Amino acid sequence: RTTTALTVVNSGEKAYVLPAKATALVNHRIHPKESVATVLERDKRIINDSRVKLEALDACEPSPVSLVRHPAYETIRDCVLSIFPDASVAPGLFVAASDSKHFWNLTPQIYRFNPVSLHVSETDMFHGFNERIQVDNHAQLVAFFQKFHRMQSERPAVKSTSSDLSTPLLS
C-alpha cells in the first residue's frame, strides 16, 4: 500500500499566540497500482477542509514494476545464489524514490538491488548519521557486481518485445 509520513511541520512563532498560517510536508511512497492524482484525491477526501490547500512538490509517479520472468532477473538470482548459497531469492516491492527514474525511458526492466547482508542492528544506519556498511559487506557487493556483469555479458542478448513492457500482477 502507499505509505504516508508527515516529515516537516511549521506554524507559530510565539508561545500563547495562535498561528495565522501552518504548513506541512507529507511524503508519500506510492504503490504501483496508484498515482500521484489518486493519492492527492485521497488526501483531500481525508482532510475534508476547503481551507487546506494541497500542492504536489517534486511529485513522481510510482516506478514501473520489473518482471521476474526475465533474463536480467534470472542473472541476479543466479549471481546471488553463487555468492550467497544459503540465501532465498524472491522479488520485493521498492516504493521509495530512487535515481532509477532517470532510466525508465531506457529500459522497462529496472531492478533495485544491493547485495549486502545486514544484521537487524545495522539497519538503523540507513539515511542517518554515519551511514555505512561493514568492509566485508562492501567486498561482497563489489564481488557480486563483478560477477553479475560477467554473467550478464555471457548471456545471449534479449530482444525487447511487447511482453517486456507488460506489468505483472501485484497483490
PDB file of C-alpha atoms in Angstrom:
ATOM      1  CA  ARG A   1       0.000   0.000   0.000  1.00  0.00           C
ATOM      2  CA  THR A   2       1.008   3.617  -0.320  1.00  0.00           C
ATOM      3  CA  THR A   3       2.749   4.863   2.810  1.00  0.00           C
ATOM      4  CA  THR A   4       2.495   8.343   4.301  1.00  0.00           C
ATOM      5  CA  ALA A   5       4.872  10.244   6.564  1.00  0.00           C
ATOM      6  CA  LEU A   6       4.429  13.757   7.908  1.00  0.00           C
ATOM      7  CA  THR A   7       8.030  14.955   7.658  1.00  0.00           C
ATOM      8  CA  VAL A   8       8.048  18.731   8.261  1.00  0.00           C
ATOM      9  CA  VAL A   9       5.534  20.944  10.117  1.00  0.00           C
ATOM     10  CA  ASN A  10       5.823  24.726  10.533  1.00  0.00           C
ATOM     11  CA  SER A  11       3.486  27.137  12.291  1.00  0.00           C
ATOM     12  CA  GLY A  12       3.522  29.638  15.173  1.00  0.00           C
ATOM     13  CA  GLU A  13       6.418  31.834  16.231  1.00  0.00           C
ATOM     14  CA  LYS A  14       5.467  32.781  19.792  1.00  0.00           C
ATOM     15  CA  ALA A  15       4.060  30.974  22.785  1.00  0.00           C
ATOM     16  CA  TYR A  16       0.414  31.845  23.564  1.00  0.00           C
ATOM     17  CA  VAL A  17      -0.210  33.307  20.082  1.00  0.00           C
ATOM     18  CA  LEU A  18      -2.278  31.258  17.650  1.00  0.00           C
ATOM     19  CA  PRO A  19      -0.519  30.980  14.294  1.00  0.00           C
ATOM     20  CA  ALA A  20      -2.179  32.588  11.290  1.00  0.00           C
ATOM     21  CA  LYS A  21      -0.666  30.020   8.952  1.00  0.00           C
ATOM     22  CA  ALA A  22       0.640  26.474   9.124  1.00  0.00           C
ATOM     23  CA  THR A  23       2.448  24.382   6.529  1.00  0.00           C
ATOM     24  CA  ALA A  24       3.308  20.720   6.411  1.00  0.00           C
ATOM     25  CA  LEU A  25       5.293  18.475   4.106  1.00  0.00           C
ATOM     26  CA  VAL A  26       3.940  14.981   3.643  1.00  0.00           C
ATOM     27  CA  ASN A  27       5.966  12.255   1.974  1.00  0.00           C
ATOM     28  CA  HIS A  28       4.045   9.530   0.162  1.00  0.00           C
ATOM     29  CA  ARG A  29       5.689   6.406  -1.163  1.00  0.00           C
ATOM     30  CA  ILE A  30       3.198   5.462  -3.832  1.00  0.00           C
ATOM     31  CA  HIS A  31       2.249   1.850  -4.573  1.00  0.00           C
ATOM     32  CA  PRO A  32       2.470   0.992  -8.302  1.00  0.00           C
ATOM     33  CA  LYS A  33      -1.310   0.483  -8.501  1.00  0.00           C
ATOM     34  CA  GLU A  34      -1.820   4.138  -7.577  1.00  0.00           C
ATOM     35  CA  SER A  35      -0.801   7.521  -8.994  1.00  0.00           C
ATOM     36  CA  VAL A  36       0.041  10.984  -7.704  1.00  0.00           C
ATOM     37  CA  ALA A  37      -3.508  12.056  -8.647  1.00  0.00           C
ATOM     38  CA  THR A  38      -5.233   9.243  -6.724  1.00  0.00           C
ATOM     39  CA  VAL A  39      -3.104   9.909  -3.634  1.00  0.00           C
ATOM     40  CA  LEU A  40      -3.893  13.648  -3.734  1.00  0.00           C
ATOM     41  CA  GLU A  41      -7.595  12.881  -4.105  1.00  0.00           C
ATOM     42  CA  ARG A  42      -7.476  10.590  -1.078  1.00  0.00           C
ATOM     43  CA  ASP A  43      -5.640  13.267   0.928  1.00  0.00           C
ATOM     44  CA  LYS A  44      -8.325  15.834   0.002  1.00  0.00           C
ATOM     45  CA  ARG A  45     -11.081  13.420   0.985  1.00  0.00           C
ATOM     46  CA  ILE A  46      -9.440  12.610   4.344  1.00  0.00           C
ATOM     47  CA  ILE A  47      -8.629  16.242   5.206  1.00  0.00           C
ATOM     48  CA  ASN A  48     -12.104  17.361   4.111  1.00  0.00           C
ATOM     49  CA  ASP A  49     -11.416  21.066   4.766  1.00  0.00           C
ATOM     50  CA  SER A  50     -11.570  23.630   1.939  1.00  0.00           C
ATOM     51  CA  ARG A  51      -9.227  25.948   3.858  1.00  0.00           C
ATOM     52  CA  VAL A  52      -6.396  23.458   3.456  1.00  0.00           C
ATOM     53  CA  LYS A  53      -4.550  23.814   0.154  1.00  0.00           C
ATOM     54  CA  LEU A  54      -2.695  20.825  -1.256  1.00  0.00           C
ATOM     55  CA  GLU A  55       0.204  21.101  -3.658  1.00  0.00           C
ATOM     56  CA  ALA A  56       2.379  18.336  -5.054  1.00  0.00           C
ATOM     57  CA  LEU A  57       6.074  19.219  -4.764  1.00  0.00           C
ATOM     58  CA  ASP A  58       8.624  17.178  -6.692  1.00  0.00           C
ATOM     59  CA  ALA A  59       5.921  14.624  -7.434  1.00  0.00           C
ATOM     60  CA  CYS A  60       6.915  11.482  -9.255  1.00  0.00           C
ATOM     61  CA  GLU A  61       4.679   8.666 -10.397  1.00  0.00           C
ATOM     62  CA  PRO A  62       5.499   5.249  -8.923  1.00  0.00           C
ATOM     63  CA  SER A  63       8.203   3.312 -10.686  1.00  0.00           C
ATOM     64  CA  PRO A  64       7.285   0.593 -13.164  1.00  0.00           C
ATOM     65  CA  VAL A  65       7.344  -2.980 -11.876  1.00  0.00           C
ATOM     66  CA  SER A  66      10.024  -5.168 -13.432  1.00  0.00           C
ATOM     67  CA  LEU A  67       9.317  -8.737 -14.452  1.00  0.00           C
ATOM     68  CA  VAL A  68      10.665 -11.736 -12.532  1.00  0.00           C
ATOM     69  CA  ARG A  69      10.398 -13.940 -15.621  1.00  0.00           C
ATOM     70  CA  HIS A  70      13.111 -12.061 -17.446  1.00  0.00           C
ATOM     71  CA  PRO A  71      16.750 -12.974 -18.171  1.00  0.00           C
ATOM     72  CA  ALA A  72      18.037  -9.951 -16.223  1.00  0.00           C
ATOM     73  CA  TYR A  73      16.206 -11.113 -13.092  1.00  0.00           C
ATOM     74  CA  GLU A  74      17.483 -14.649 -13.673  1.00  0.00           C
ATOM     75  CA  THR A  75      21.051 -13.293 -13.771  1.00  0.00           C
ATOM     76  CA  ILE A  76      20.500 -11.506 -10.458  1.00  0.00           C
ATOM     77  CA  ARG A  77      19.060 -14.695  -8.937  1.00  0.00           C
ATOM     78  CA  ASP A  78      21.871 -16.898 -10.252  1.00  0.00           C
ATOM     79  CA  CYS A  79      24.537 -14.450  -9.112  1.00  0.00           C
ATOM     80  CA  VAL A  80      23.016 -14.125  -5.632  1.00  0.00           C
ATOM     81  CA  LEU A  81      22.938 -17.893  -5.202  1.00  0.00           C
ATOM     82  CA  SER A  82      26.541 -18.218  -6.361  1.00  0.00           C
ATOM     83  CA  ILE A  83      27.777 -15.697  -3.763  1.00  0.00           C
ATOM     84  CA  PHE A  84      25.193 -16.277  -1.022  1.00  0.00           C
ATOM     85  CA  PRO A  85      24.390 -20.015  -1.426  1.00  0.00           C
ATOM     86  CA  ASP A  86      22.104 -20.122   1.631  1.00  0.00           C
ATOM     87  CA  ALA A  87      20.016 -17.144   0.508  1.00  0.00           C
ATOM     88  CA  SER A  88      16.422 -17.285  -0.659  1.00  0.00           C
ATOM     89  CA  VAL A  89      15.783 -15.154  -3.717  1.00  0.00           C
ATOM     90  CA  ALA A  90      12.382 -13.527  -4.060  1.00  0.00           C
ATOM     91  CA  PRO A  91      11.139 -10.281  -5.591  1.00  0.00           C
ATOM     92  CA  GLY A  92      10.089  -7.407  -3.404  1.00  0.00           C
ATOM     93  CA  LEU A  93       8.382  -4.105  -3.932  1.00  0.00           C
ATOM     94  CA  PHE A  94      10.543  -0.989  -3.731  1.00  0.00           C
ATOM     95  CA  VAL A  95       8.305   2.060  -3.252  1.00  0.00           C
ATOM     96  CA  ALA A  96      10.957   4.580  -2.250  1.00  0.00           C
ATOM     97  CA  ALA A  97      12.198   7.183  -4.687  1.00  0.00           C
ATOM     98  CA  SER A  98      15.442   6.348  -6.420  1.00  0.00           C
ATOM     99  CA  ASP A  99      17.600   7.596  -9.247  1.00  0.00           C
ATOM    100  CA  SER A 100      16.212   4.756 -11.357  1.00  0.00           C
ATOM    101  CA  LYS A 101      13.541   7.201 -12.601  1.00  0.00           C
ATOM    102  CA  HIS A 102      16.212   8.607 -14.922  1.00  0.00           C
ATOM    103  CA  PHE A 103      16.346   5.242 -16.720  1.00  0.00           C
ATOM    104  CA  TRP A 104      12.612   4.493 -17.115  1.00  0.00           C
ATOM    105  CA  ASN A 105      12.692   5.520 -20.791  1.00  0.00           C
ATOM    106  CA  LEU A 106      15.805   3.438 -21.425  1.00  0.00           C
ATOM    107  CA  THR A 107      14.522   0.013 -20.363  1.00  0.00           C
ATOM    108  CA  PRO A 108      11.346  -1.468 -18.908  1.00  0.00           C
ATOM    109  CA  GLN A 109      13.338  -3.784 -16.611  1.00  0.00           C
ATOM    110  CA  ILE A 110      14.997  -1.976 -13.699  1.00  0.00           C
ATOM    111  CA  TYR A 111      15.934  -3.975 -10.613  1.00  0.00           C
ATOM    112  CA  ARG A 112      16.836  -2.095  -7.439  1.00  0.00           C
ATOM    113  CA  PHE A 113      19.133  -4.416  -5.550  1.00  0.00           C
ATOM    114  CA  ASN A 114      22.023  -4.157  -3.105  1.00  0.00           C
ATOM    115  CA  PRO A 115      23.712  -7.457  -2.295  1.00  0.00           C
ATOM    116  CA  VAL A 116      24.602  -6.845   1.333  1.00  0.00           C
ATOM    117  CA  SER A 117      23.948  -8.960   4.363  1.00  0.00           C
ATOM    118  CA  LEU A 118      22.917  -6.910   7.388  1.00  0.00           C
ATOM    119  CA  HIS A 119      22.152  -7.715  10.979  1.00  0.00           C
ATOM    120  CA  VAL A 120      18.935  -6.058  12.174  1.00  0.00           C
ATOM    121  CA  SER A 121      21.025  -3.768  14.407  1.00  0.00           C
ATOM    122  CA  GLU A 122      22.726  -2.332  11.296  1.00  0.00           C
ATOM    123  CA  THR A 123      19.562  -1.249   9.505  1.00  0.00           C
ATOM    124  CA  ASP A 124      19.193   1.946  11.538  1.00  0.00           C
ATOM    125  CA  MET A 125      22.298   3.323   9.812  1.00  0.00           C
ATOM    126  CA  PHE A 126      20.418   3.930   6.560  1.00  0.00           C
ATOM    127  CA  HIS A 127      19.576   7.564   5.861  1.00  0.00           C
ATOM    128  CA  GLY A 128      21.014   8.579   9.206  1.00  0.00           C
ATOM    129  CA  PHE A 129      24.196   9.857  10.733  1.00  0.00           C
ATOM    130  CA  ASN A 130      27.305   7.852   9.958  1.00  0.00           C
ATOM    131  CA  GLU A 131      25.637   5.805   7.223  1.00  0.00           C
ATOM    132  CA  ARG A 132      27.905   2.888   6.378  1.00  0.00           C
ATOM    133  CA  ILE A 133      28.264  -0.832   5.752  1.00  0.00           C
ATOM    134  CA  GLN A 134      30.906  -3.224   7.023  1.00  0.00           C
ATOM    135  CA  VAL A 135      34.090  -3.693   4.957  1.00  0.00           C
ATOM    136  CA  ASP A 136      33.308  -7.375   4.301  1.00  0.00           C
ATOM    137  CA  ASN A 137      29.850  -6.372   3.023  1.00  0.00           C
ATOM    138  CA  HIS A 138      31.434  -3.841   0.693  1.00  0.00           C
ATOM    139  CA  ALA A 139      33.792  -6.531  -0.604  1.00  0.00           C
ATOM    140  CA  GLN A 140      30.831  -8.868  -1.237  1.00  0.00           C
ATOM    141  CA  LEU A 141      28.984  -6.061  -3.016  1.00  0.00           C
ATOM    142  CA  VAL A 142      31.951  -5.461  -5.342  1.00  0.00           C
ATOM    143  CA  ALA A 143      32.353  -9.210  -5.956  1.00  0.00           C
ATOM    144  CA  PHE A 144      28.645  -9.500  -6.710  1.00  0.00           C
ATOM    145  CA  PHE A 145      28.635  -6.749  -9.321  1.00  0.00           C
ATOM    146  CA  GLN A 146      31.821  -8.015 -10.961  1.00  0.00           C
ATOM    147  CA  LYS A 147      30.256 -11.453 -11.251  1.00  0.00           C
ATOM    148  CA  PHE A 148      26.871 -10.041 -12.294  1.00  0.00           C
ATOM    149  CA  HIS A 149      28.384  -8.067 -15.180  1.00  0.00           C
ATOM    150  CA  ARG A 150      30.424 -11.077 -16.272  1.00  0.00           C
ATOM    151  CA  MET A 151      27.378 -13.403 -16.141  1.00  0.00           C
ATOM    152  CA  GLN A 152      25.120 -10.909 -17.896  1.00  0.00           C
ATOM    153  CA  SER A 153      27.636 -10.304 -20.684  1.00  0.00           C
ATOM    154  CA  GLU A 154      27.812 -14.071 -21.290  1.00  0.00           C
ATOM    155  CA  ARG A 155      24.037 -14.429 -21.690  1.00  0.00           C
ATOM    156  CA  PRO A 156      22.545 -14.145 -25.175  1.00  0.00           C
ATOM    157  CA  ALA A 157      21.165 -10.684 -25.927  1.00  0.00           C
ATOM    158  CA  VAL A 158      17.443 -10.319 -25.305  1.00  0.00           C
ATOM    159  CA  LYS A 159      15.433  -8.540 -27.941  1.00  0.00           C
ATOM    160  CA  SER A 160      12.817  -6.301 -26.343  1.00  0.00           C
ATOM    161  CA  THR A 161       9.258  -7.454 -27.003  1.00  0.00           C
ATOM    162  CA  SER A 162       5.823  -6.214 -26.050  1.00  0.00           C
ATOM    163  CA  SER A 163       5.808  -8.801 -23.241  1.00  0.00           C
ATOM    164  CA  ASP A 164       8.794  -6.957 -21.690  1.00  0.00           C
ATOM    165  CA  LEU A 165       6.516  -3.963 -21.265  1.00  0.00           C
ATOM    166  CA  SER A 166       3.685  -5.820 -19.553  1.00  0.00           C
ATOM    167  CA  THR A 167       3.258  -5.272 -15.838  1.00  0.00           C
ATOM    168  CA  PRO A 168       2.962  -8.354 -13.638  1.00  0.00           C
ATOM    169  CA  LEU A 169       0.041  -8.748 -11.279  1.00  0.00           C
ATOM    170  CA  LEU A 170       0.501  -7.090  -7.914  1.00  0.00           C
ATOM    171  CA  SER A 171      -1.153  -8.215  -4.731  1.00  0.00           C
TER     172      SER A 171
END
